[in-house]
Amino acid sequence: MITRRKFLTLCSLSALTIILPNYLFSRTGNSTKFFNINILLKNAKNLRKQGKINQAKQIYQQIISQYPNEIRAYDGMRKILLSQKKKEWEVILMFKKALLLNPNNAELKQRLYKEYLNAVLGNKKVKNAINFNGRLLGDIKQKYETFLQNHPNNKNIQQQLNKIQKLIDYNADSQSPKTNTALKAYRKNNHKNFKKRFQSTSTSQLETRLGTLLAKSDSPDRKQHIRELHSLLVQRHRKVKNNLAALNKAVDYYNNFDKQDPLFLKYIRDLAKVQNKYDLLVNIETQNHTLKNTFWSGIALLDVYIKRTERQNIPLPSQLNLLIQFLELNIDTPYKKFEYSSRMIKLDILKNQTDAAKDKIIAQCKNMYGASNTHSIDRMNVLIAKYYGKISDTQGAKRILNIVSDPQSYAESSDLLIQSIALMNQNRTSVKPVHMQNLQKLISQL
């Protein structure tokens, strides 16, 4: 028996079967549309990066013809056009044509006005092609003002309008930027302010900003911001002597974002030494050498092995011989020869092979007779002081400073090592007292 309650329930279900499929299909069709656009845009971007410009262009044109309000397709076309010479005018024509078909598209208006602004500030040929009677920069300002009236909550437009007003005030469109001192000062001040924009932001707020960026999908536009925030956090932690947190942040960026970045490699080298994290540094330098496979990456790895043995009394690894062979095979300049030879002296001293170290020191001193480069000569002077320290000759280490001060007095010494040191130092540049002070400090630290 069908009661009144059952009858109403069945009627409700019948109504849902009519409404629900239509709702689902409409939503599915809409999502499929955006899904297809995203795939097409991704394919076009990949083709553009591979240099297959014509194929990428066809895809962008296909998207624009089907979805004329899809701003990402216009941006892709713009990049293709600007990758070729003298195509700035075609970019403007593209946006003008698009606006004729879509006069209410705010993003297209922004793009066109920005291209006008670029032309006013630098491209005279494009500015002439616009063929505007009057002050074009003033007209652009009026366009932005009208745009802002229709979109009063658009902060980007307000900022752009403020910038345009400054450019008008400083005659950026009528005076050469080379002689426009007011414009130069304005841009310099902007640059300083830009660099200081995170000055009042706390470390925890920077971490939050970074977390927000990392939670978003990968984008080339975000990479520079992610790098900047990592660098700022490393600097903040170092400033308050929180070196371990700074090191972890630098390692995080190196491992997860860019192993080729020299700034973060320097951060890791400096901070790992302060923290005595030589095992970590060996791992990083091994990765760096595997990646770059150059003489200098090999030298950096060798230095860490030597430093780790000196500081932690850990035996030198067996693979060191292969690394030394690699370095020897890649010596192609006198400077590389010096770097290699100085490391071989260090290794001999480290292994207590003092006779071999002495022979190498004398040979290297002879190679440097007549040299005047204070930096290279003093590196050898410090190495020789290390050698004297290894053989427990404290007077020998002190004697080096006397030889450096007056090499001629020791040039005829019967001791071949002392004579070699004197002849190496005879042309050493000694105009700046700070060089002697630094040498004294380095030797005293031994």
Short mmCIF file of C-alpha atoms in Angstrom, two decimals:
data_model
loop_
_atom_site.label_atom_id
_atom_site.label_comp_id
_atom_site.label_asym_id
_atom_site.label_seq_id
_atom_site.Cartn_x
_atom_site.Cartn_y
_atom_site.Cartn_z
CA MET A 1 0.00 0.00 0.00
CA ILE A 2 1.37 3.40 -0.98
CA THR A 3 0.97 5.89 1.82
CA ARG A 4 1.01 9.65 1.41
CA ARG A 5 4.58 9.74 2.83
CA LYS A 6 5.89 7.15 0.32
CA PHE A 7 4.16 8.96 -2.54
CA LEU A 8 5.88 12.27 -1.69
CA THR A 9 9.28 10.54 -1.36
CA LEU A 10 8.95 8.90 -4.80
CA CYS A 11 7.98 12.23 -6.36
CA SER A 12 11.02 13.90 -4.84
CA LEU A 13 13.36 11.21 -6.23
CA SER A 14 11.81 11.57 -9.69
CA ALA A 15 12.46 15.31 -9.61
CA LEU A 16 16.08 14.75 -8.58
CA THR A 17 16.67 12.31 -11.46
CA ILE A 18 15.61 15.05 -13.86
CA ILE A 19 17.61 17.89 -12.27
CA LEU A 20 20.78 16.12 -11.08
CA PRO A 21 22.08 14.75 -14.43
CA ASN A 22 21.74 18.18 -16.03
CA TYR A 23 23.62 19.77 -13.15
CA LEU A 24 26.38 17.16 -13.24
CA PHE A 25 26.82 17.31 -17.00
CA SER A 26 27.00 21.11 -16.97
CA ARG A 27 29.65 21.07 -14.25
CA THR A 28 31.61 18.29 -16.00
CA GLY A 29 31.56 20.15 -19.29
CA ASN A 30 32.83 23.31 -17.62
CA SER A 31 35.71 21.53 -15.85
CA THR A 32 36.58 19.67 -19.05
CA LYS A 33 36.84 23.01 -20.83
CA PHE A 34 39.38 24.35 -18.34
CA PHE A 35 41.16 21.02 -18.24
CA ASN A 36 41.60 21.11 -22.02
CA ILE A 37 42.82 24.72 -21.96
CA ASN A 38 45.40 23.91 -19.30
CA ILE A 39 46.70 20.95 -21.32
CA LEU A 40 46.90 23.06 -24.48
CA LEU A 41 48.70 25.87 -22.64
CA LYS A 42 51.18 23.43 -21.13
CA ASN A 43 51.88 21.85 -24.53
CA ALA A 44 52.37 25.28 -26.12
CA LYS A 45 54.73 26.35 -23.32
CA ASN A 46 56.84 23.20 -23.73
CA LEU A 47 57.02 23.68 -27.50
CA ARG A 48 58.01 27.32 -27.03
CA LYS A 49 60.83 26.36 -24.66
CA GLN A 50 62.04 23.74 -27.16
CA GLY A 51 62.24 26.43 -29.84
CA LYS A 52 59.31 25.03 -31.83
CA ILE A 53 57.81 28.48 -32.23
CA ASN A 54 55.41 27.82 -35.12
CA GLN A 55 53.82 24.82 -33.43
CA ALA A 56 53.42 26.73 -30.16
CA LYS A 57 51.97 29.68 -32.06
CA GLN A 58 49.33 27.47 -33.69
CA ILE A 59 48.17 26.19 -30.30
CA TYR A 60 47.94 29.70 -28.82
CA GLN A 61 45.97 30.87 -31.87
CA GLN A 62 43.64 27.87 -31.51
CA ILE A 63 42.96 28.75 -27.85
CA ILE A 64 42.37 32.43 -28.66
CA SER A 65 39.93 31.58 -31.45
CA GLN A 66 37.90 29.30 -29.15
CA TYR A 67 38.30 31.21 -25.89
CA PRO A 68 39.05 34.87 -26.78
CA ASN A 69 39.15 35.92 -23.09
CA GLU A 70 41.91 33.46 -22.13
CA ILE A 71 44.67 35.92 -21.15
CA ARG A 72 47.32 33.20 -20.71
CA ALA A 73 47.21 32.47 -24.44
CA TYR A 74 47.86 36.14 -25.24
CA ASP A 75 50.76 36.16 -22.79
CA GLY A 76 52.22 33.12 -24.53
CA MET A 77 51.87 34.77 -27.93
CA ARG A 78 53.53 37.90 -26.55
CA LYS A 79 56.54 35.87 -25.40
CA ILE A 80 56.81 34.26 -28.83
CA LEU A 81 56.69 37.63 -30.60
CA LEU A 82 59.21 39.28 -28.25
CA SER A 83 61.61 36.35 -28.67
CA GLN A 84 62.07 37.68 -32.21
CA LYS A 85 63.54 41.05 -33.12
CA LYS A 86 61.42 44.13 -33.85
CA LYS A 87 58.07 42.51 -32.99
CA GLU A 88 56.99 44.98 -30.28
CA TRP A 89 54.52 46.68 -32.60
CA GLU A 90 52.91 43.33 -33.44
CA VAL A 91 52.34 42.76 -29.71
CA ILE A 92 50.45 46.05 -29.49
CA LEU A 93 48.39 45.20 -32.58
CA MET A 94 47.53 41.81 -31.10
CA PHE A 95 46.18 43.35 -27.88
CA LYS A 96 44.33 46.11 -29.79
CA LYS A 97 42.63 43.52 -31.99
CA ALA A 98 41.73 41.43 -28.96
CA LEU A 99 40.20 44.43 -27.20
CA LEU A 100 38.04 45.26 -30.21
CA LEU A 101 36.49 41.79 -29.87
CA ASN A 102 36.46 41.87 -26.05
CA PRO A 103 36.11 45.54 -25.04
CA ASN A 104 35.27 44.73 -21.40
CA ASN A 105 38.23 42.44 -20.71
CA ALA A 106 40.15 44.20 -17.92
CA GLU A 107 43.25 42.04 -18.26
CA LEU A 108 43.58 42.79 -21.97
CA LYS A 109 43.32 46.53 -21.22
CA GLN A 110 46.09 46.22 -18.64
CA ARG A 111 48.34 44.41 -21.10
CA LEU A 112 47.78 46.97 -23.88
CA TYR A 113 48.36 49.97 -21.62
CA LYS A 114 51.55 48.40 -20.30
CA GLU A 115 52.84 47.92 -23.86
CA TYR A 116 52.09 51.58 -24.58
CA LEU A 117 54.03 52.53 -21.45
CA ASN A 118 57.02 50.42 -22.52
CA ALA A 119 57.00 52.11 -25.92
CA VAL A 120 56.89 55.59 -24.39
CA LEU A 121 59.83 54.88 -22.11
CA GLY A 122 62.19 53.27 -24.58
CA ASN A 123 61.11 52.20 -28.04
CA LYS A 124 60.96 55.28 -30.28
CA LYS A 125 60.01 53.31 -33.42
CA VAL A 126 56.99 51.77 -31.73
CA LYS A 127 56.08 55.12 -30.17
CA ASN A 128 56.10 56.68 -33.66
CA ALA A 129 54.03 53.80 -35.03
CA ILE A 130 51.33 54.48 -32.41
CA ASN A 131 51.01 57.86 -34.14
CA PHE A 132 49.42 59.75 -31.28
CA ASN A 133 49.01 63.53 -31.47
CA GLY A 134 49.94 64.93 -28.09
CA ARG A 135 51.68 63.57 -25.02
CA LEU A 136 51.23 59.79 -25.13
CA LEU A 137 52.26 59.33 -21.49
CA GLY A 138 49.49 61.74 -20.44
CA ASP A 139 46.97 59.77 -22.53
CA ILE A 140 48.14 56.52 -20.90
CA LYS A 141 47.59 58.14 -17.49
CA GLN A 142 44.01 59.05 -18.47
CA LYS A 143 43.38 55.46 -19.60
CA TYR A 144 44.62 54.13 -16.26
CA GLU A 145 42.46 56.66 -14.37
CA THR A 146 39.37 55.56 -16.31
CA PHE A 147 40.29 51.95 -15.74
CA LEU A 148 40.66 52.59 -11.99
CA GLN A 149 37.23 54.26 -11.82
CA ASN A 150 35.68 51.08 -13.19
CA HIS A 151 37.85 48.84 -10.95
CA PRO A 152 38.39 50.89 -7.77
CA ASN A 153 39.67 47.92 -5.74
CA ASN A 154 42.48 47.04 -8.13
CA LYS A 155 45.66 47.84 -6.15
CA ASN A 156 47.97 47.00 -9.06
CA ILE A 157 46.34 49.64 -11.24
CA GLN A 158 46.63 52.20 -8.45
CA GLN A 159 50.33 51.45 -8.07
CA GLN A 160 50.84 51.67 -11.81
CA LEU A 161 49.02 54.98 -11.92
CA ASN A 162 51.26 56.37 -9.16
CA LYS A 163 54.29 55.25 -11.13
CA ILE A 164 53.04 56.93 -14.32
CA GLN A 165 52.47 60.19 -12.44
CA LYS A 166 56.08 60.08 -11.20
CA LEU A 167 57.32 59.46 -14.74
CA ILE A 168 55.34 62.47 -15.94
CA ASP A 169 56.76 64.60 -13.12
CA TYR A 170 60.32 63.59 -14.06
CA ASN A 171 59.78 64.00 -17.85
CA ALA A 172 60.71 60.38 -18.47
CA ASP A 173 59.09 60.47 -21.92
CA SER A 174 60.75 63.68 -23.16
CA GLN A 175 64.24 63.76 -21.63
CA SER A 176 67.09 61.32 -22.24
CA PRO A 177 67.47 58.91 -19.30
CA LYS A 178 71.25 59.45 -19.48
CA THR A 179 70.94 63.14 -18.59
CA ASN A 180 67.75 63.00 -16.53
CA THR A 181 69.25 63.24 -13.02
CA ALA A 182 65.85 63.46 -11.28
CA LEU A 183 64.68 60.25 -12.96
CA LYS A 184 67.97 58.52 -12.07
CA ALA A 185 67.59 59.49 -8.41
CA TYR A 186 63.97 58.29 -8.40
CA ARG A 187 64.90 54.90 -9.84
CA LYS A 188 67.87 54.54 -7.51
CA ASN A 189 65.65 55.27 -4.52
CA ASN A 190 63.09 52.73 -5.76
CA HIS A 191 65.83 50.13 -6.03
CA LYS A 192 66.97 50.78 -2.46
CA ASN A 193 63.42 50.60 -1.15
CA PHE A 194 62.84 47.37 -3.06
CA LYS A 195 65.89 45.77 -1.44
CA LYS A 196 64.69 46.89 2.00
CA ARG A 197 61.07 45.83 1.54
CA PHE A 198 61.40 42.95 4.03
CA GLN A 199 63.33 44.97 6.62
CA SER A 200 60.41 45.24 9.04
CA THR A 201 59.22 41.67 8.41
CA SER A 202 60.04 39.27 11.25
CA THR A 203 61.77 35.92 10.73
CA SER A 204 58.58 34.01 11.54
CA GLN A 205 56.64 36.11 9.01
CA LEU A 206 59.29 35.34 6.37
CA GLU A 207 58.90 31.63 7.17
CA THR A 208 55.13 31.98 6.73
CA ARG A 209 55.58 33.75 3.39
CA LEU A 210 57.94 31.03 2.23
CA GLY A 211 55.54 28.30 3.35
CA THR A 212 52.73 29.94 1.41
CA LEU A 213 54.85 30.06 -1.74
CA LEU A 214 55.98 26.45 -1.39
CA ALA A 215 52.37 25.30 -0.97
CA LYS A 216 51.52 26.65 -4.43
CA SER A 217 52.12 24.80 -7.67
CA ASP A 218 55.54 25.02 -9.32
CA SER A 219 56.04 28.12 -11.42
CA PRO A 220 59.17 29.71 -12.95
CA ASP A 221 57.89 33.11 -11.79
CA ARG A 222 58.01 31.96 -8.15
CA LYS A 223 61.55 30.57 -8.25
CA GLN A 224 63.28 33.91 -7.74
CA HIS A 225 60.99 34.74 -4.80
CA ILE A 226 61.61 31.36 -3.19
CA ARG A 227 65.36 31.91 -3.58
CA GLU A 228 65.17 35.41 -2.12
CA LEU A 229 63.19 34.28 0.95
CA HIS A 230 65.62 31.41 1.58
CA SER A 231 68.56 33.82 1.34
CA LEU A 232 66.90 36.34 3.67
CA LEU A 233 66.21 33.62 6.24
CA VAL A 234 69.83 32.42 6.10
CA GLN A 235 71.01 36.00 6.69
CA ARG A 236 68.52 36.55 9.54
CA HIS A 237 69.62 33.38 11.35
CA ARG A 238 73.30 34.25 10.90
CA LYS A 239 72.73 37.73 12.26
CA VAL A 240 71.50 36.32 15.59
CA LYS A 241 74.23 33.62 15.63
CA ASN A 242 71.72 30.84 14.97
CA ASN A 243 74.16 29.21 12.57
CA LEU A 244 72.63 25.75 12.66
CA ALA A 245 69.22 27.07 11.52
CA ALA A 246 70.97 29.14 8.84
CA LEU A 247 72.88 26.07 7.63
CA ASN A 248 69.73 23.94 7.51
CA LYS A 249 67.92 26.59 5.48
CA ALA A 250 70.84 26.86 3.01
CA VAL A 251 71.07 23.06 2.65
CA ASP A 252 67.29 22.86 2.14
CA TYR A 253 67.48 25.27 -0.79
CA TYR A 254 70.56 23.56 -2.25
CA ASN A 255 69.05 20.05 -2.11
CA ASN A 256 65.52 20.89 -3.18
CA PHE A 257 65.82 23.81 -5.58
CA ASP A 258 69.18 24.57 -7.18
CA LYS A 259 72.49 22.72 -6.79
CA GLN A 260 74.12 25.15 -9.22
CA ASP A 261 73.54 28.28 -7.12
CA PRO A 262 76.97 29.65 -6.05
CA LEU A 263 75.51 31.86 -3.29
CA PHE A 264 73.96 28.97 -1.38
CA LEU A 265 77.05 26.83 -1.91
CA LYS A 266 79.06 29.62 -0.25
CA TYR A 267 76.54 29.82 2.59
CA ILE A 268 76.92 26.08 3.21
CA ARG A 269 80.73 26.20 3.07
CA ASP A 270 80.96 29.06 5.55
CA LEU A 271 78.31 27.78 7.97
CA ALA A 272 79.41 24.12 7.90
CA LYS A 273 82.96 25.16 8.87
CA VAL A 274 81.64 27.28 11.75
CA GLN A 275 79.56 24.30 12.95
CA ASN A 276 82.33 21.74 12.26
CA LYS A 277 79.88 19.86 10.03
CA TYR A 278 82.57 18.42 7.80
CA ASP A 279 80.72 15.20 6.98
CA LEU A 280 77.85 17.29 5.64
CA LEU A 281 80.30 19.48 3.73
CA VAL A 282 82.01 16.42 2.21
CA ASN A 283 78.59 15.24 1.01
CA ILE A 284 77.77 18.64 -0.51
CA GLU A 285 81.18 19.04 -2.18
CA THR A 286 80.95 15.48 -3.56
CA GLN A 287 77.59 16.35 -5.14
CA ASN A 288 79.03 19.61 -6.47
CA HIS A 289 82.04 17.86 -8.02
CA THR A 290 79.87 15.12 -9.54
CA LEU A 291 77.66 17.80 -11.06
CA LYS A 292 80.38 20.14 -12.36
CA ASN A 293 83.39 17.84 -12.75
CA THR A 294 85.89 20.73 -13.01
CA PHE A 295 89.34 21.33 -11.57
CA TRP A 296 87.93 23.87 -9.12
CA SER A 297 85.11 21.62 -7.86
CA GLY A 298 87.77 18.94 -7.33
CA ILE A 299 89.99 21.35 -5.40
CA ALA A 300 87.03 22.31 -3.18
CA LEU A 301 86.36 18.64 -2.40
CA LEU A 302 90.04 17.99 -1.65
CA ASP A 303 90.15 20.99 0.70
CA VAL A 304 87.22 19.62 2.71
CA TYR A 305 88.87 16.20 3.03
CA ILE A 306 92.06 17.87 4.29
CA LYS A 307 90.19 20.17 6.69
CA ARG A 308 88.12 17.29 8.08
CA THR A 309 91.26 15.27 8.79
CA GLU A 310 92.91 18.28 10.47
CA ARG A 311 89.92 19.13 12.65
CA GLN A 312 88.41 15.71 13.40
CA ASN A 313 91.43 13.41 13.01
CA ILE A 314 89.52 11.31 10.48
CA PRO A 315 91.76 9.31 8.09
CA LEU A 316 91.94 10.53 4.51
CA PRO A 317 89.60 8.49 2.28
CA SER A 318 90.86 5.85 -0.15
CA GLN A 319 89.20 7.62 -3.12
CA LEU A 320 91.53 10.57 -2.61
CA ASN A 321 94.05 9.08 -5.07
CA LEU A 322 91.49 9.15 -7.88
CA LEU A 323 90.66 12.76 -7.06
CA ILE A 324 94.36 13.73 -7.11
CA GLN A 325 94.80 12.01 -10.49
CA PHE A 326 91.79 13.93 -11.82
CA LEU A 327 93.28 17.24 -10.63
CA GLU A 328 96.67 16.48 -12.14
CA LEU A 329 95.12 15.65 -15.51
CA ASN A 330 93.17 18.94 -15.52
CA ILE A 331 96.06 21.35 -14.90
CA ASP A 332 96.19 23.69 -17.90
CA THR A 333 97.37 27.03 -16.41
CA PRO A 334 100.23 28.10 -14.10
CA TYR A 335 97.69 29.20 -11.49
CA LYS A 336 96.09 25.74 -11.41
CA LYS A 337 99.57 24.27 -11.09
CA PHE A 338 100.19 26.44 -8.02
CA GLU A 339 96.86 25.43 -6.46
CA TYR A 340 97.61 21.77 -7.05
CA SER A 341 101.20 21.97 -5.73
CA SER A 342 100.16 23.81 -2.55
CA ARG A 343 97.62 21.05 -1.78
CA MET A 344 100.21 18.34 -2.31
CA ILE A 345 102.46 20.08 0.25
CA LYS A 346 99.51 20.21 2.68
CA LEU A 347 98.89 16.50 2.22
CA ASP A 348 102.54 15.62 2.86
CA ILE A 349 102.54 17.68 6.06
CA LEU A 350 99.27 16.06 7.12
CA LYS A 351 100.70 12.57 6.54
CA ASN A 352 103.91 13.41 8.45
CA GLN A 353 105.90 13.00 5.23
CA THR A 354 108.09 15.98 6.12
CA ASP A 355 111.01 15.18 3.81
CA ALA A 356 108.67 15.00 0.79
CA ALA A 357 107.00 18.23 1.95
CA LYS A 358 110.37 20.00 2.22
CA ASP A 359 111.39 18.95 -1.30
CA LYS A 360 108.08 20.17 -2.71
CA ILE A 361 108.39 23.48 -0.83
CA ILE A 362 111.87 24.15 -2.25
CA ALA A 363 110.69 23.26 -5.77
CA GLN A 364 107.65 25.53 -5.50
CA CYS A 365 109.75 28.42 -4.11
CA LYS A 366 112.05 28.12 -7.13
CA ASN A 367 109.02 28.28 -9.43
CA MET A 368 108.07 31.55 -7.73
CA TYR A 369 111.42 33.35 -7.92
CA GLY A 370 110.75 36.87 -9.21
CA ALA A 371 107.03 36.72 -8.32
CA SER A 372 105.49 39.81 -6.70
CA ASN A 373 101.95 38.61 -5.93
CA THR A 374 101.69 39.01 -2.15
CA HIS A 375 98.67 36.73 -1.83
CA SER A 376 100.32 33.71 -3.48
CA ILE A 377 103.70 34.28 -1.79
CA ASP A 378 102.13 34.56 1.67
CA ARG A 379 100.14 31.38 1.11
CA MET A 380 103.47 29.64 0.63
CA ASN A 381 104.92 31.43 3.68
CA VAL A 382 102.06 30.07 5.83
CA LEU A 383 102.54 26.57 4.41
CA ILE A 384 106.24 26.72 5.25
CA ALA A 385 105.36 27.84 8.78
CA LYS A 386 103.11 24.77 9.03
CA TYR A 387 106.01 22.61 7.92
CA TYR A 388 108.26 24.10 10.61
CA GLY A 389 105.52 23.53 13.17
CA LYS A 390 105.24 19.89 12.09
CA ILE A 391 108.95 19.28 12.69
CA SER A 392 108.69 21.21 16.01
CA ASP A 393 111.01 23.99 14.82
CA THR A 394 109.40 27.00 16.55
CA GLN A 395 112.31 29.27 15.64
CA GLY A 396 111.87 28.37 11.97
CA ALA A 397 108.27 29.60 12.01
CA LYS A 398 109.31 32.90 13.64
CA ARG A 399 112.23 33.26 11.22
CA ILE A 400 109.82 33.44 8.26
CA LEU A 401 108.64 36.89 9.35
CA ASN A 402 112.26 38.08 9.52
CA ILE A 403 112.94 36.69 6.05
CA VAL A 404 109.85 38.40 4.65
CA SER A 405 110.92 41.72 6.22
CA ASP A 406 114.50 41.50 4.93
CA PRO A 407 114.91 38.76 2.31
CA GLN A 408 118.31 40.00 1.09
CA SER A 409 119.93 39.17 4.41
CA TYR A 410 119.03 35.48 3.94
CA ALA A 411 119.57 35.18 0.18
CA GLU A 412 123.06 33.66 0.63
CA SER A 413 122.12 31.26 3.44
CA SER A 414 123.74 27.83 3.40
CA ASP A 415 120.39 26.32 4.34
CA LEU A 416 118.74 25.61 0.98
CA LEU A 417 115.21 25.97 2.40
CA ILE A 418 115.95 29.38 4.01
CA GLN A 419 117.65 30.56 0.82
CA SER A 420 114.63 29.44 -1.26
CA ILE A 421 112.23 31.27 1.06
CA ALA A 422 114.33 34.46 0.81
CA LEU A 423 114.54 34.36 -2.99
CA MET A 424 110.79 33.74 -3.26
CA ASN A 425 110.11 36.80 -1.06
CA GLN A 426 112.65 39.18 -2.61
CA ASN A 427 110.13 40.79 -4.99
CA ARG A 428 107.11 40.47 -2.69
CA THR A 429 104.99 43.64 -2.80
CA SER A 430 105.10 45.21 0.66
CA VAL A 431 103.57 48.64 0.12
CA LYS A 432 100.54 47.92 2.33
CA PRO A 433 101.36 47.23 6.01
CA VAL A 434 98.13 45.22 6.31
CA HIS A 435 99.72 42.39 4.28
CA MET A 436 102.44 41.93 6.89
CA GLN A 437 99.89 42.18 9.69
CA ASN A 438 97.75 39.47 8.10
CA LEU A 439 100.77 37.21 7.66
CA GLN A 440 101.76 37.67 11.29
CA LYS A 441 98.21 36.83 12.38
CA LEU A 442 98.04 33.68 10.22
CA ILE A 443 101.38 32.38 11.46
CA SER A 444 100.53 33.12 15.11
CA GLN A 445 97.27 31.13 14.75
CA LEU A 446 99.24 28.03 13.73
#
